[in-house]
Every structure is written in structure tokens, then in C-alpha cells.
CSV table of C-alpha atoms in Angstrom, one decimal:
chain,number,residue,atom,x,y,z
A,88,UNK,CA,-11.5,92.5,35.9
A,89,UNK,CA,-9.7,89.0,35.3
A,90,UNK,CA,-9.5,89.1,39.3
A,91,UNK,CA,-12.9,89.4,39.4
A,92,UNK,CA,-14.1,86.9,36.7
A,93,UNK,CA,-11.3,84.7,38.6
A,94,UNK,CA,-13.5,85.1,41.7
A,95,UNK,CA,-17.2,84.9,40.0
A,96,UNK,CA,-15.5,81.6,38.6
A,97,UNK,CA,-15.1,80.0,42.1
A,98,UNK,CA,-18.6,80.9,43.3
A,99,UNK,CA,-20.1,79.4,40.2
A,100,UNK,CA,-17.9,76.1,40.9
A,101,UNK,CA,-19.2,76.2,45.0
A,102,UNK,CA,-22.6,76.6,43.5
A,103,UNK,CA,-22.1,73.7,40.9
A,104,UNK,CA,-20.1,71.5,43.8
A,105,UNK,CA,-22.7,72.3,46.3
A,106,UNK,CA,-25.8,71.7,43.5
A,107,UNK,CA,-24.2,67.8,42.9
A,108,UNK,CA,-24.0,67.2,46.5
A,109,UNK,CA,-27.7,67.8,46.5
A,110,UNK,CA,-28.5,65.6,44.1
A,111,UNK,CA,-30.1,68.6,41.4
A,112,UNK,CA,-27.0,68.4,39.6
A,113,UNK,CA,-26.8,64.9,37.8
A,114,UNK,CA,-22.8,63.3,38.2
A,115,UNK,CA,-20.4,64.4,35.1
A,116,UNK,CA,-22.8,67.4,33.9
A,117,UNK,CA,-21.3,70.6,34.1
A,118,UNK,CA,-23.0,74.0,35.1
A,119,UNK,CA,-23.4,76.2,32.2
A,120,UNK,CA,-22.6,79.0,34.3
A,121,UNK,CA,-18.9,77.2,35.2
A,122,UNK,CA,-18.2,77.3,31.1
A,123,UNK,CA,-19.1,80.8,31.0
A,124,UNK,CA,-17.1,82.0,34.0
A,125,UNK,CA,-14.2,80.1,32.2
A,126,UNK,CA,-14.9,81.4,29.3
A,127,UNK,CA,-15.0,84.7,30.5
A,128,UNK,CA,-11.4,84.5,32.6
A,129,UNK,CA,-10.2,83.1,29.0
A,130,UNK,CA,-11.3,86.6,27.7
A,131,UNK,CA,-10.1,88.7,29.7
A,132,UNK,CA,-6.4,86.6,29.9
A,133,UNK,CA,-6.2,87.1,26.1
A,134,UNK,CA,-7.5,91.1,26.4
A,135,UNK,CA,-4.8,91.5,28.4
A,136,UNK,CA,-2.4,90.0,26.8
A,137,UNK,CA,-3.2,92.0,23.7
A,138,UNK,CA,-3.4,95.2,25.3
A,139,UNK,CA,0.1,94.5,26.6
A,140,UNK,CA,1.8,94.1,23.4
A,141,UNK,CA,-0.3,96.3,22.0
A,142,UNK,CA,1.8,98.9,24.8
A,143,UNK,CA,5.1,97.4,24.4
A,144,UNK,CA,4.9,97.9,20.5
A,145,UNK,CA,3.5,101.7,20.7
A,146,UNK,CA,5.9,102.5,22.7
A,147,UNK,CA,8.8,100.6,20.5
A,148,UNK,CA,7.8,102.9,17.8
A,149,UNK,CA,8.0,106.1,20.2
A,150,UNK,CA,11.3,105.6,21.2
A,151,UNK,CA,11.9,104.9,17.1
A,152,UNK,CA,10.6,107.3,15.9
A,153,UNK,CA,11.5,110.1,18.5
A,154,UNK,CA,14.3,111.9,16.2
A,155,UNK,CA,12.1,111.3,13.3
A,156,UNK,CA,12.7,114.7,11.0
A,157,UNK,CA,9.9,117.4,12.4
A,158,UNK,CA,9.3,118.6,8.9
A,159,UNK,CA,6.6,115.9,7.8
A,160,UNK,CA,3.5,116.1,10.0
A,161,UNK,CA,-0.4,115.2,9.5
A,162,UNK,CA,-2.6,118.1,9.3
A,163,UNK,CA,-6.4,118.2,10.3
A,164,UNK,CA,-8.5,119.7,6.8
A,165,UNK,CA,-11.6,121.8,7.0
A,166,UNK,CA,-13.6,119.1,6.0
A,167,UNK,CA,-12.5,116.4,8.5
A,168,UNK,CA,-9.8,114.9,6.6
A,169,UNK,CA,-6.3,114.5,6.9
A,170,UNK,CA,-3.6,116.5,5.2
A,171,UNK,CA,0.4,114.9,5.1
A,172,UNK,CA,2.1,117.8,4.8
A,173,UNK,CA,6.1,118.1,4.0
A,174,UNK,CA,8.1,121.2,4.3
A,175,UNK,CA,11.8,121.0,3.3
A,176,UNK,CA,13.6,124.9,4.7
A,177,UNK,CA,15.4,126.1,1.4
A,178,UNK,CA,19.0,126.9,1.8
């Protein structure tokens, strides 16, 4: 999508370019549709810049918690809760 945004961003600054040449588009104003084209590639930068961490942290906790002791697990309840549930093998 930031591809995308990246190339809806260029239209709207041909429009705005070819709008000035025309005269419709007084000197030193923007087009609001510029700002939110920017605003949008801004977006979607940051979304995937979260989503990236966001992947390198769950799998960080994988790999951690990969050997983690199979005896303590969360169980679904009848009523749509969540049960933590421990169970130790006696010797």
C-alpha cells in the first residue's frame, strides 16, 4: 500500500504542478489533496514500521519461550473465559 500511496502522491503533485501552471492554483498555496497523499505515505511508513517490530518482538518471545515447561497452559472455560491451569506430575 505505501507503494501505492507513494504513487497517488505523485499524481496529486502533477495535478497541483499542472493546476499552477494554469493559473487556478494561486503561487505558494498547496493542494489539499498533496497534504493528504503525504499524510497518508506518513501512515502507512509508521504502520509498517510497527508491524515490523511488532514481528521481530513475537518472534523474540517464541524462540524464548520455546522450552518454556509444558505443564502451565491457558484453558478455554465453558463460559468464554480463560482458565491458567498448572499441573505439576507427582513423583
Amino acid at each position: 500500500m505505501w507503494i501505492v500511496t507513494h504513487r497517488r502522491l505523485q499524481e496529486a503533485r502533477r495535478l497541483e504542478h499542472d493546476l499552477r501552471t494554469r493559473g487556478e492554483l494561486p503561487e505558494g498555496e498547496r493542494l489539499g489533496l498533496v497534504r493528504a497523499r503525504r499524510d497518508q505515505r506518513e501512515d502507512w511508513a509508521a504502520f509498517t514500521l510497527f508491524v515490523a517490530v511488532f514481528s521481530g518482538l513475537d518472534a523474540y518471545v517464541s524462540a524464548y519461550l520455546a522450552d518454556f515447561d509444558r505443564h502451565v497452559r491457558l484453558a478455554p472455560t465453558d463460559d468464554g473465559g480463560l482458565r491458567l491451569e498448572w499441573r505439576q506430575p507427582l513423583p
